[in-house]
Short mmCIF file of C-alpha atoms and ligand atoms in Angstrom, two decimals:
data_model
loop_
_atom_site.label_atom_id
_atom_site.label_comp_id
_atom_site.label_asym_id
_atom_site.label_seq_id
_atom_site.Cartn_x
_atom_site.Cartn_y
_atom_site.Cartn_z
CA UNK W 1 11.54 -2.11 -35.90
CA UNK W 2 12.70 -4.98 -33.62
CA UNK W 3 9.97 -6.74 -31.63
CA UNK W 4 9.70 -5.78 -27.99
CA UNK W 5 10.21 -9.14 -26.28
CA UNK W 6 12.76 -8.51 -23.53
CA UNK W 7 12.10 -7.62 -19.91
CA UNK W 8 14.56 -5.66 -17.80
CA UNK W 9 14.37 -6.40 -14.06
CA UNK W 10 15.94 -3.91 -11.65
CA UNK W 11 16.76 -5.33 -8.21
CA UNK W 12 17.87 -2.44 -6.02
CA UNK W 13 19.08 -4.19 -2.82
CA UNK W 14 20.64 -3.15 0.47
CA UNK W 15 24.24 -3.73 -0.55
CA UNK W 16 24.11 -3.69 -4.34
CA UNK W 17 22.05 -2.77 -7.37
CA UNK W 18 21.49 -5.45 -10.00
CA UNK W 19 19.83 -5.63 -13.38
CA UNK W 20 18.86 -8.84 -15.13
CA UNK W 21 17.60 -8.92 -18.68
CA UNK W 22 15.13 -11.76 -19.31
CA UNK W 23 13.70 -13.02 -22.58
CA UNK W 24 9.97 -13.59 -22.96
CA UNK W 25 10.34 -17.16 -21.59
CA UNK W 26 11.90 -15.61 -18.49
CA UNK W 27 15.32 -17.05 -19.26
CA UNK W 28 18.08 -14.70 -18.05
CA UNK W 29 20.02 -13.26 -20.98
CA UNK W 30 22.49 -10.98 -19.22
CA UNK W 31 23.05 -9.36 -15.87
CA UNK W 32 25.12 -6.72 -14.11
CA UNK W 33 25.71 -5.84 -10.47
CA UNK W 34 27.27 -2.91 -8.65
CA UNK W 35 27.90 -2.47 -4.93
CA UNK W 36 27.71 0.95 -3.28
CA UNK W 37 28.87 2.51 -0.01
CA UNK W 38 27.09 1.97 3.29
CA UNK W 39 27.20 4.96 5.64
CA UNK W 40 27.07 4.54 9.44
CA UNK W 41 27.12 8.12 10.78
CA UNK W 42 26.23 7.10 14.34
CA UNK W 43 25.67 3.93 16.32
CA UNK W 44 22.59 2.16 14.96
CA UNK W 45 22.30 4.54 11.97
CA UNK W 46 22.52 3.24 8.39
CA UNK W 47 22.29 5.52 5.33
CA UNK W 48 22.64 5.31 1.55
CA UNK W 49 23.62 8.17 -0.72
CA UNK W 50 20.55 8.70 -2.99
CA UNK W 51 22.78 9.43 -6.01
CA UNK W 52 24.57 6.09 -5.42
CA UNK W 53 21.22 4.28 -5.58
CA UNK W 54 20.30 6.09 -8.78
CA UNK W 55 23.72 6.00 -10.51
CA UNK W 56 24.36 2.32 -9.72
CA UNK W 57 20.88 1.38 -10.95
CA UNK W 58 21.35 3.31 -14.16
CA UNK W 59 24.81 1.80 -14.70
CA UNK W 60 23.71 -1.83 -14.23
CA UNK W 61 20.71 -1.37 -16.54
CA UNK W 62 22.96 0.03 -19.25
CA UNK W 63 25.52 -2.74 -18.72
CA UNK W 64 22.91 -5.51 -18.90
CA UNK W 65 21.53 -4.07 -22.16
CA UNK W 66 25.01 -3.59 -23.63
CA UNK W 67 26.21 -7.11 -22.68
CA UNK W 68 23.25 -8.64 -24.49
CA UNK W 69 23.47 -6.10 -27.33
CA UNK W 70 19.81 -5.33 -26.81
CA UNK W 71 18.40 -1.90 -27.65
CA UNK W 72 15.65 -0.08 -25.76
CA UNK W 73 13.36 -0.75 -28.70
CA UNK W 74 13.55 -4.50 -27.96
CA UNK W 75 12.58 -4.13 -24.29
CA UNK W 76 8.88 -4.54 -23.63
CA UNK W 77 8.96 -3.52 -20.00
CA UNK W 78 10.98 -2.67 -16.93
CA UNK W 79 10.13 -4.31 -13.58
CA UNK W 80 11.46 -2.80 -10.35
CA UNK W 81 12.04 -4.61 -7.08
CA UNK W 82 13.77 -3.02 -4.12
CA UNK W 83 15.05 -3.09 -0.57
CA UNK W 84 11.92 -2.24 1.35
CA UNK W 85 11.14 0.45 3.97
CA UNK W 86 14.27 2.52 3.11
CA UNK W 87 13.09 6.12 3.09
CA UNK W 88 13.79 9.05 0.75
CA UNK W 89 12.40 12.58 0.71
CA UNK W 90 13.18 14.77 -2.29
CA UNK W 91 12.39 18.16 -3.81
CA UNK W 92 9.67 17.84 -6.44
CA UNK W 93 11.15 20.62 -8.55
CA UNK W 94 14.79 19.50 -8.70
CA UNK W 95 14.46 15.79 -7.91
CA UNK W 96 17.28 16.22 -5.35
CA UNK W 97 16.93 14.29 -2.09
CA UNK W 98 16.98 16.55 0.97
CA UNK W 99 18.73 13.92 3.12
CA UNK W 100 20.50 10.61 2.58
CA UNK W 101 18.20 7.58 2.33
CA UNK W 102 17.52 6.19 5.81
CA UNK W 103 17.94 2.43 5.46
CA UNK W 104 15.51 -0.15 6.84
CA UNK W 105 18.14 -1.36 9.35
CA UNK W 106 18.47 2.13 10.87
CA UNK W 107 17.33 2.34 14.53
CA UNK W 108 17.56 6.14 15.10
CA UNK W 109 13.83 6.42 15.72
CA UNK W 110 13.73 3.72 18.44
CA UNK W 111 12.93 6.19 21.19
CA UNK W 112 10.15 7.88 19.24
CA UNK W 113 8.60 4.48 18.47
CA UNK W 114 8.96 3.32 22.07
CA UNK W 115 7.25 6.53 23.26
CA UNK W 116 4.35 6.04 20.84
CA UNK W 117 4.08 2.42 21.98
CA UNK W 118 4.06 3.52 25.61
CA UNK W 119 1.22 5.93 24.80
CA UNK W 120 -0.76 2.92 23.58
CA UNK W 121 -0.65 3.50 19.82
CA UNK W 122 0.73 0.05 18.96
CA UNK W 123 -2.73 -1.49 18.59
CA UNK W 124 -3.84 1.17 16.07
CA UNK W 125 -0.70 0.59 14.01
CA UNK W 126 -1.17 -3.18 14.06
CA UNK W 127 -4.88 -2.99 13.24
CA UNK W 128 -4.46 -0.67 10.25
CA UNK W 129 -1.06 -1.67 8.87
CA UNK W 130 -0.42 -5.24 10.08
CA UNK W 131 2.97 -4.03 11.34
CA UNK W 132 4.59 -3.39 14.70
CA UNK W 133 5.34 0.13 15.90
CA UNK W 134 9.01 -0.23 15.05
CA UNK W 135 11.82 1.94 13.55
CA UNK W 136 12.20 -0.75 10.83
CA UNK W 137 9.33 0.79 8.84
CA UNK W 138 9.31 4.09 6.90
CA UNK W 139 6.83 6.19 8.93
CA UNK W 140 9.05 7.31 11.80
CA UNK W 141 11.99 7.77 9.38
CA UNK W 142 9.98 10.28 7.31
CA UNK W 143 9.05 12.16 10.48
CA UNK W 144 12.73 12.23 11.49
CA UNK W 145 13.74 13.81 8.17
CA UNK W 146 11.00 16.44 8.43
CA UNK W 147 12.02 17.24 12.00
CA UNK W 148 15.77 17.31 11.44
CA UNK W 149 16.43 18.82 8.01
CA UNK W 150 16.21 22.61 8.41
CA UNK W 151 13.14 24.03 6.70
CA UNK W 152 11.82 20.60 5.68
CA UNK W 153 8.50 20.88 7.50
CA UNK W 154 7.68 24.24 5.94
CA UNK W 155 8.62 22.95 2.49
CA UNK W 156 6.51 19.84 3.06
CA UNK W 157 3.56 21.99 4.14
CA UNK W 158 3.93 24.02 0.93
CA UNK W 159 3.75 20.73 -1.06
CA UNK W 160 7.32 21.07 -2.37
CA UNK W 161 8.58 17.69 -1.14
CA UNK W 162 7.91 14.07 -2.08
CA UNK W 163 8.44 10.90 -0.05
CA UNK W 164 9.14 7.53 -1.55
CA UNK W 165 10.61 4.13 -0.88
CA UNK W 166 13.42 3.24 -3.28
CA UNK W 167 11.06 1.99 -6.04
CA UNK W 168 9.25 5.31 -5.98
CA UNK W 169 12.48 7.34 -6.09
CA UNK W 170 13.78 5.30 -9.05
CA UNK W 171 10.43 5.64 -10.82
CA UNK W 172 10.55 9.41 -10.33
CA UNK W 173 14.06 9.59 -11.74
CA UNK W 174 13.40 7.15 -14.60
CA UNK W 175 10.35 9.13 -15.71
CA UNK W 176 12.08 12.50 -15.40
CA UNK W 177 9.93 13.56 -12.45
CA UNK W 178 6.65 12.89 -14.22
CA UNK W 179 5.40 10.02 -12.01
CA UNK W 180 5.14 9.92 -8.22
CA UNK W 181 3.79 6.45 -7.47
CA UNK W 182 4.53 3.20 -5.68
CA UNK W 183 2.90 -0.22 -5.51
CA UNK W 184 0.75 -1.70 -2.73
CA UNK W 185 3.51 -3.99 -1.36
CA UNK W 186 5.94 -1.13 -0.79
CA UNK W 187 3.16 1.04 0.63
CA UNK W 188 2.34 -1.75 3.07
CA UNK W 189 5.81 -1.36 4.64
CA UNK W 190 5.52 2.35 5.48
CA UNK W 191 3.40 2.01 8.65
CA UNK W 192 1.10 4.65 7.09
CA UNK W 193 -0.99 2.44 4.80
CA UNK W 194 -4.28 0.77 5.70
CA UNK W 195 -3.75 -2.71 4.24
CA UNK W 196 -7.44 -3.58 4.57
CA UNK W 197 -8.85 -0.54 2.76
CA UNK W 198 -5.84 -0.11 0.47
CA UNK W 199 -5.27 3.59 1.15
CA UNK W 200 -3.10 5.96 3.18
CA UNK W 201 -4.39 6.26 6.73
CA UNK W 202 -5.22 9.77 7.95
CA UNK W 203 -5.00 8.82 11.65
CA UNK W 204 -1.49 7.44 11.28
CA UNK W 205 -0.40 10.48 9.27
CA UNK W 206 -1.66 12.67 12.12
CA UNK W 207 0.03 10.46 14.72
CA UNK W 208 3.41 10.89 13.03
CA UNK W 209 2.71 14.45 11.84
CA UNK W 210 3.30 13.68 8.17
CA UNK W 211 1.48 15.78 5.53
CA UNK W 212 -0.45 13.73 2.97
CA UNK W 213 1.00 15.91 0.20
CA UNK W 214 4.29 13.99 0.53
CA UNK W 215 2.83 10.63 -0.41
CA UNK W 216 2.95 8.77 -3.72
CA UNK W 217 -0.07 7.35 -5.48
CA UNK W 218 -0.45 3.62 -4.73
CA UNK W 219 -1.02 1.25 -7.65
CA UNK W 220 -1.21 -2.46 -8.49
CA UNK W 221 2.05 -4.40 -8.84
CA UNK W 222 1.51 -5.00 -12.56
CA UNK W 223 0.37 -1.85 -14.31
CA UNK W 224 1.76 0.89 -16.54
CA UNK W 225 3.61 3.16 -14.10
CA UNK W 226 5.16 5.38 -16.77
CA UNK W 227 7.87 5.46 -19.43
CA UNK W 228 11.58 5.95 -18.95
CA UNK W 229 13.08 9.16 -20.35
CA UNK W 230 14.26 8.33 -23.91
CA UNK W 231 17.82 9.61 -23.35
CA UNK W 232 18.48 7.20 -20.44
CA UNK W 233 18.57 4.01 -22.53
CA UNK W 234 18.41 5.32 -26.10
CA UNK W 235 14.61 5.07 -26.28
CA UNK W 236 11.64 5.09 -23.92
CA UNK W 237 10.81 1.84 -22.10
CA UNK W 238 7.51 1.33 -20.25
CA UNK W 239 7.78 0.57 -16.53
CA UNK W 240 5.13 -2.05 -15.88
CA UNK W 241 5.92 -3.84 -12.62
CA UNK W 242 6.88 -2.93 -9.04
CA UNK W 243 7.10 -4.97 -5.82
CA UNK W 244 9.21 -4.96 -2.67
CA UNK W 245 11.99 -7.55 -2.87
CA UNK W 246 10.53 -10.16 -0.51
CA UNK W 247 7.15 -9.88 -2.19
CA UNK W 248 8.80 -10.14 -5.61
CA UNK W 249 10.53 -13.33 -4.43
CA UNK W 250 7.12 -14.67 -3.35
CA UNK W 251 5.87 -14.00 -6.89
CA UNK W 252 9.07 -15.41 -8.43
CA UNK W 253 8.56 -18.59 -6.38
CA UNK W 254 4.99 -18.71 -7.71
CA UNK W 255 3.54 -18.83 -4.19
CA UNK W 256 0.13 -17.79 -5.50
CA UNK W 257 -2.10 -20.08 -3.42
CA UNK W 258 -3.00 -19.73 0.27
CA UNK W 259 -0.70 -21.94 2.35
CA UNK W 260 2.28 -21.62 0.01
CA UNK W 261 5.43 -20.48 1.72
CA UNK W 262 8.79 -19.12 0.59
CA UNK W 263 11.89 -18.29 2.54
CA UNK W 264 14.81 -16.26 1.22
CA UNK W 265 18.23 -16.90 2.80
CA UNK W 266 20.60 -14.01 2.13
CA UNK W 267 22.31 -11.96 4.82
CA UNK W 268 19.08 -12.24 6.79
CA UNK W 269 16.06 -14.42 6.13
CA UNK W 270 12.52 -13.43 5.22
CA UNK W 271 9.71 -16.00 5.17
CA UNK W 272 6.31 -15.18 3.63
CA UNK W 273 3.23 -17.39 3.91
CA UNK W 274 0.46 -16.63 1.41
CA UNK W 275 -2.86 -16.26 3.26
CA UNK W 276 -4.92 -15.32 0.18
CA UNK W 277 -7.61 -12.67 0.46
CA UNK W 278 -7.56 -12.96 4.27
CA UNK W 279 -5.30 -10.58 6.18
CA UNK W 280 -4.46 -12.82 9.14
CA UNK W 281 -3.69 -10.80 12.27
CA UNK W 282 -0.72 -12.26 14.10
CA UNK W 283 -0.89 -13.15 17.77
CA UNK W 284 2.67 -14.41 17.63
CA UNK W 285 4.56 -11.28 16.68
CA UNK W 286 4.68 -11.84 12.95
CA UNK W 287 3.79 -9.14 10.43
CA UNK W 288 0.73 -9.04 8.20
CA UNK W 289 1.60 -7.63 4.84
CA UNK W 290 0.45 -7.35 1.23
CA UNK W 291 2.03 -10.15 -0.84
CA UNK W 292 0.90 -8.61 -4.14
CA UNK W 293 -1.98 -6.66 -5.66
CA UNK W 294 -3.18 -7.57 -9.15
CA UNK W 295 -6.28 -6.20 -10.88
CA UNK W 296 -7.16 -4.29 -7.72
CA UNK W 297 -7.27 -7.55 -5.68
CA UNK W 298 -5.00 -7.71 -2.67
CA UNK W 299 -3.37 -10.97 -1.63
CA UNK W 300 -1.98 -11.04 1.91
CA UNK W 301 0.87 -12.81 3.66
CA UNK W 302 2.20 -13.46 7.13
CA UNK W 303 5.86 -12.49 7.27
CA UNK W 304 8.66 -13.43 9.61
CA UNK W 305 12.06 -11.72 9.46
CA UNK W 306 15.31 -13.08 10.86
CA UNK W 307 18.22 -10.62 10.96
CA UNK W 308 21.08 -13.14 10.87
CA UNK W 309 21.10 -16.06 8.40
CA UNK W 310 23.98 -16.02 5.88
CA UNK W 311 25.52 -13.39 8.17
CA UNK W 312 26.25 -16.21 10.65
CA UNK W 313 28.35 -17.84 7.92
CA UNK W 314 30.07 -14.50 7.30
CA UNK W 315 30.89 -14.45 11.01
CA UNK W 316 32.53 -17.89 10.73
CA UNK W 317 34.57 -16.53 7.84
CA UNK W 318 35.35 -12.94 8.84
CA UNK W 319 34.91 -12.92 12.61
CA UNK W 320 36.37 -16.30 13.56
CA UNK W 321 38.45 -17.04 10.46
CA UNK W 322 37.60 -20.75 10.59
CA UNK W 323 36.60 -20.88 6.90
CA UNK W 324 37.86 -19.03 3.86
CA UNK W 325 34.72 -19.31 1.77
CA UNK W 326 31.05 -19.52 2.76
CA UNK W 327 30.75 -22.73 0.75
CA UNK W 328 33.13 -24.55 3.16
CA UNK W 329 30.71 -24.24 6.08
CA UNK W 330 28.53 -27.21 5.10
CA UNK W 331 31.42 -29.67 4.82
CA UNK W 332 32.77 -28.57 8.17
CA UNK W 333 29.36 -28.94 9.81
CA UNK W 334 28.91 -32.40 8.28
CA UNK W 335 32.00 -33.58 10.18
CA UNK W 336 30.96 -32.17 13.57
CA UNK W 337 30.92 -34.52 16.56
CA UNK W 338 27.34 -35.83 16.82
CA UNK W 339 27.81 -36.28 20.58
CA UNK W 340 28.25 -32.55 21.20
CA UNK W 341 25.17 -30.36 21.55
CA UNK W 342 26.48 -26.90 20.79
CA UNK W 343 24.01 -24.07 20.12
CA UNK W 344 24.59 -20.59 18.71
CA UNK W 345 21.88 -17.98 19.25
CA UNK W 346 23.02 -15.37 16.68
CA UNK W 347 21.46 -12.32 18.32
CA UNK W 348 24.34 -10.18 17.02
CA UNK W 349 21.95 -7.27 16.42
CA UNK W 350 19.13 -8.47 18.66
CA UNK W 351 16.55 -11.09 17.71
CA UNK W 352 13.85 -10.55 15.06
CA UNK W 353 10.58 -12.42 14.71
CA UNK W 354 9.00 -13.90 16.70
CA UNK W 355 11.02 -12.56 19.67
CA UNK W 356 11.68 -8.91 18.66
CA UNK W 357 14.28 -8.47 21.34
CA UNK W 358 16.48 -5.56 20.27
CA UNK W 359 18.65 -5.80 23.37
CA UNK W 360 19.55 -9.50 23.25
CA UNK W 361 23.11 -10.27 22.13
CA UNK W 362 24.57 -13.48 20.67
CA UNK W 363 25.49 -16.44 22.86
CA UNK W 364 26.85 -19.98 22.55
CA UNK W 365 25.92 -22.88 24.77
CA UNK W 366 27.20 -26.42 25.33
CA UNK W 367 30.91 -25.76 24.77
CA UNK W 368 33.40 -28.40 25.98
CA UNK W 369 37.17 -28.86 25.67
CA UNK W 370 36.48 -30.87 22.51
CA UNK W 371 34.47 -28.14 20.79
CA UNK W 372 36.18 -26.84 17.67
CA UNK W 373 35.55 -25.24 14.26
CA UNK W 374 33.34 -28.13 13.08
CA UNK W 375 30.92 -27.73 15.96
CA UNK W 376 30.93 -23.94 15.54
CA UNK W 377 30.06 -24.34 11.86
CA UNK W 378 27.25 -26.78 12.63
CA UNK W 379 25.88 -24.50 15.36
CA UNK W 380 25.89 -21.51 12.96
CA UNK W 381 24.04 -23.36 10.20
CA UNK W 382 21.73 -25.01 12.73
CA UNK W 383 20.77 -21.59 14.09
CA UNK W 384 19.31 -20.63 10.70
CA UNK W 385 17.22 -23.82 10.66
CA UNK W 386 15.96 -23.43 14.23
CA UNK W 387 15.05 -19.78 13.64
CA UNK W 388 13.06 -20.81 10.57
CA UNK W 389 11.24 -23.38 12.71
CA UNK W 390 10.32 -20.65 15.19
CA UNK W 391 8.81 -18.61 12.33
CA UNK W 392 6.88 -21.57 10.93
CA UNK W 393 5.47 -22.49 14.32
CA UNK W 394 4.34 -18.89 14.82
CA UNK W 395 2.71 -18.97 11.36
CA UNK W 396 0.89 -22.23 12.08
CA UNK W 397 -0.31 -20.90 15.44
CA UNK W 398 -1.53 -17.68 13.80
CA UNK W 399 -3.44 -19.51 11.11
CA UNK W 400 -4.45 -22.93 12.51
CA UNK W 401 -7.45 -23.30 10.19
CA UNK W 402 -5.17 -23.49 7.14
CA UNK W 403 -4.47 -27.19 7.37
CA UNK W 404 -1.29 -28.21 5.62
CA UNK W 405 -0.11 -24.59 5.32
CA UNK W 406 3.65 -24.39 5.30
CA UNK W 407 4.28 -28.13 4.95
CA UNK W 408 6.50 -27.37 1.96
CA UNK W 409 8.99 -24.53 2.00
CA UNK W 410 10.27 -23.01 -1.26
CA UNK W 411 13.73 -21.61 -0.66
CA UNK W 412 16.05 -19.17 -2.44
CA UNK W 413 18.96 -16.81 -1.71
CA UNK W 414 22.73 -17.38 -1.56
CA UNK W 415 22.69 -19.75 1.38
CA UNK W 416 20.48 -22.37 -0.24
CA UNK W 417 23.52 -23.47 -2.27
CA UNK W 418 24.48 -25.44 0.86
CA UNK W 419 23.03 -28.97 0.53
CA UNK W 420 23.92 -29.75 4.14
CA UNK W 421 21.96 -26.76 5.42
CA UNK W 422 18.93 -27.51 3.25
CA UNK W 423 18.83 -31.15 4.46
CA UNK W 424 19.19 -30.00 8.05
CA UNK W 425 16.41 -27.46 7.47
CA UNK W 426 14.07 -30.21 6.25
CA UNK W 427 15.03 -32.34 9.28
CA UNK W 428 14.47 -29.57 11.83
CA UNK W 429 11.22 -28.38 10.24
CA UNK W 430 9.94 -31.93 9.61
CA UNK W 431 8.81 -30.47 6.28
CA UNK W 432 9.94 -30.70 2.66
CA UNK W 433 12.32 -28.04 1.43
CA UNK W 434 12.09 -27.31 -2.30
CA UNK W 435 14.96 -25.63 -4.11
CA UNK W 436 13.97 -24.28 -7.55
CA UNK W 437 16.05 -24.32 -10.72
CA UNK W 438 16.04 -20.51 -10.88
CA UNK W 439 17.48 -19.01 -7.71
CA UNK W 440 17.19 -15.38 -8.89
CA UNK W 441 13.60 -15.37 -7.74
CA UNK W 442 13.47 -11.71 -6.69
CA UNK W 443 14.40 -10.36 -10.12
CA UNK W 444 12.30 -13.09 -11.71
CA UNK W 445 9.25 -11.90 -9.76
CA UNK W 446 9.76 -8.30 -10.87
CA UNK W 447 10.24 -9.43 -14.48
CA UNK W 448 7.09 -11.57 -14.29
CA UNK W 449 4.97 -8.65 -13.02
CA UNK W 450 6.26 -6.38 -15.80
CA UNK W 451 5.89 -9.11 -18.45
CA UNK W 452 2.36 -9.87 -17.25
CA UNK W 453 1.30 -6.28 -17.77
CA UNK W 454 3.05 -6.19 -21.14
CA UNK W 455 0.94 -9.17 -22.24
CA UNK W 456 4.02 -11.36 -22.76
CA UNK W 457 3.40 -13.73 -19.87
CA UNK W 458 0.42 -15.79 -18.71
CA UNK W 459 -1.78 -15.28 -15.66
CA UNK W 460 -0.36 -16.41 -12.26
CA UNK W 461 -1.81 -19.95 -12.37
CA UNK W 462 -0.11 -20.75 -15.68
CA UNK W 463 3.08 -19.01 -14.61
CA UNK W 464 3.03 -21.22 -11.50
CA UNK W 465 3.05 -24.31 -13.74
CA UNK W 466 6.40 -23.18 -15.13
CA UNK W 467 8.09 -23.24 -11.71
CA UNK W 468 10.76 -25.97 -11.83
CA UNK W 469 12.12 -27.97 -8.91
CA UNK W 470 15.87 -28.50 -8.86
CA UNK W 471 15.91 -30.62 -5.71
CA UNK W 472 13.55 -31.58 -2.88
CA UNK W 473 15.07 -32.16 0.58
CA UNK W 474 12.81 -34.49 2.60
CA UNK W 475 12.95 -34.92 6.39
CA UNK W 476 15.02 -37.91 7.49
CA UNK W 477 15.67 -37.24 11.18
CA UNK W 478 13.87 -39.40 13.76
CA UNK W 479 11.21 -37.45 15.64
CA UNK W 480 12.77 -38.09 19.06
CA UNK W 481 16.13 -36.73 17.90
CA UNK W 482 14.40 -33.72 16.35
CA UNK W 483 12.47 -32.93 19.50
CA UNK W 484 15.56 -33.17 21.63
CA UNK W 485 17.52 -30.85 19.31
CA UNK W 486 14.65 -28.34 19.28
CA UNK W 487 14.35 -28.45 23.08
CA UNK W 488 18.06 -27.59 23.34
CA UNK W 489 17.55 -24.61 20.99
CA UNK W 490 14.53 -23.33 22.93
CA UNK W 491 16.51 -23.49 26.15
CA UNK W 492 19.40 -21.58 24.53
CA UNK W 493 17.03 -18.84 23.27
CA UNK W 494 15.36 -18.55 26.65
CA UNK W 495 18.75 -17.99 28.27
CA UNK W 496 19.69 -15.39 25.63
CA UNK W 497 16.60 -13.15 25.70
CA UNK W 498 17.39 -9.88 27.42
CA UNK W 499 14.42 -9.98 29.80
CA UNK W 500 15.53 -13.32 31.34
N1 LIG B 601 27.45 -22.46 0.12
C1 LIG B 601 27.05 -21.64 1.10
N2 LIG B 601 26.83 -22.14 2.34
C2 LIG B 601 26.41 -21.33 3.35
N3 LIG B 601 26.18 -20.01 3.21
C3 LIG B 601 26.38 -19.47 2.01
C4 LIG B 601 26.84 -20.23 0.89
N4 LIG B 601 26.95 -19.41 -0.17
C5 LIG B 601 26.58 -18.17 0.26
N5 LIG B 601 26.26 -18.20 1.57
C6 LIG B 601 25.80 -17.06 2.39
O1 LIG B 601 24.74 -16.44 1.69
C7 LIG B 601 24.79 -15.01 1.82
C8 LIG B 601 24.72 -14.35 0.45
O2 LIG B 601 23.47 -14.56 -0.13
P1 LIG B 601 22.77 -13.43 -1.03
O3 LIG B 601 21.45 -13.98 -1.43
O4 LIG B 601 23.72 -13.02 -2.09
O5 LIG B 601 22.61 -12.30 0.10
P2 LIG B 601 22.25 -10.75 0.06
O6 LIG B 601 21.28 -10.55 -1.09
O7 LIG B 601 21.62 -10.48 1.41
O8 LIG B 601 23.54 -10.00 -0.13
C9 LIG B 601 26.09 -14.69 2.53
O9 LIG B 601 25.78 -14.28 3.85
C10 LIG B 601 26.87 -16.00 2.56
O10 LIG B 601 27.54 -16.13 3.79
O1 LIG B 602 17.99 -5.88 0.18
P1 LIG B 602 17.78 -7.14 0.97
O2 LIG B 602 17.78 -8.38 0.15
O3 LIG B 602 18.72 -7.21 2.15
O4 LIG B 602 16.26 -7.07 1.57
C1 LIG B 602 15.92 -6.11 2.49
C2 LIG B 602 14.45 -6.22 2.89
O5 LIG B 602 13.59 -5.83 1.86
C3 LIG B 602 14.21 -5.40 4.12
O6 LIG B 602 12.86 -5.50 4.54
#
């Protein structure tokens, strides 16, 4: 029988499902990707068809195995990473979801969350979960499904239904309905999980009227979750790793020590600062979350989320038509008039951390008769850098005792291909920006967790030694110029916030 040395990473994201097959040195061997439909049944609502999530995941796994001509018998482990917070409720007997998946971006429960906030429950949520009382997280989405699908509450009370984030739903399907579990990072995004005690919180379940019988068992990120049904891939494969996608990227970037920071620049941007065994409570509107849990030990992070990063480049391309490809944005920005101080505040869907202003809308400032596509491009890329600075400053203010924390930023995601943007990021942050050789850090993190549990890969410290720098961007901008640019940004944000 062939040796089991391969690791199959599943990355089930918001717009596509991907599978990457890694060898036991974590070199990618093959990959496959499939997009699926986004459903917007009402303003502010975003849904995914559960069968699309499952079928696309199954298809890309099979394609990745077939491309590499690798059989199930050669795969030591599957690692799953996923879009977080997205909520599914299914029938335990049939495995059929009782409603479409409600996606993390969905705002249908805004009023319910605002009412709970007005009743003063925000502090309880923050103290137990590290999160804000916001529709972003799973809790209010579960309650919505129970309240709106006919008969759901009664079925839930009879113990017939199961809730899960996407990892949990895939695990259920992969194991033929034998395992109902999730990992601590995904649990930490539900708004129902006590991140300090590491268990579901009875008070929050009561607050949202959610029966405990719905909930999955919560496990470490690297552990034996179960085995895939033999007929799916031509043989059973153990599932040994699970983490939410931003946490998996933190692992893939080997941010294992307190003070280490990663930022992922895709459509949006998510920055996570490792705070070690200390769950730092934010006073600056960041989230406290579980970065990973290994051997029963929880490691925490401060997280900042920006809704629009690469999406600002998409706007240049699709909304304004001033570029044909995202990769042209950097060159255009490089040729912008240095004498023009044009700012874009890309609050297209409100502003995320640290402002959390759902009602703000995008604005541009400093336009003159000479302003053209170059200045628009620079303002769009600049906005990503300035927003990152806002997150970092909030992180430093939240955790002042961690001297040197966040002085180096490890970056990944599609946008980091832009050298101009990465240099500008280093200049605006006055910090080094490190771009690794492997940019598929999310899948890499999931593969590492699975490979760790399979005994193929070393402990985190040694894995961290394998992280390879492709290029370091060091700050070059004079401090006076930096301060003046940042002051202009702050003024633009102040004028954009809906309360002003
Ligand atoms: N060279 C580039 N310069 C600037 N932005 C880029 C470049 N290449 C890709 N992008 C942006 O990166 C995003 C895609 O990154 P990706 O990590 O694939 O995102 P996601 O996982 O959210 O779909 C797009 O929004 C795109 O506009
Ligand atoms: O699927 P992505 O890459 O857009 O990530 C989504 C995040 O996990 C949402 O919290």
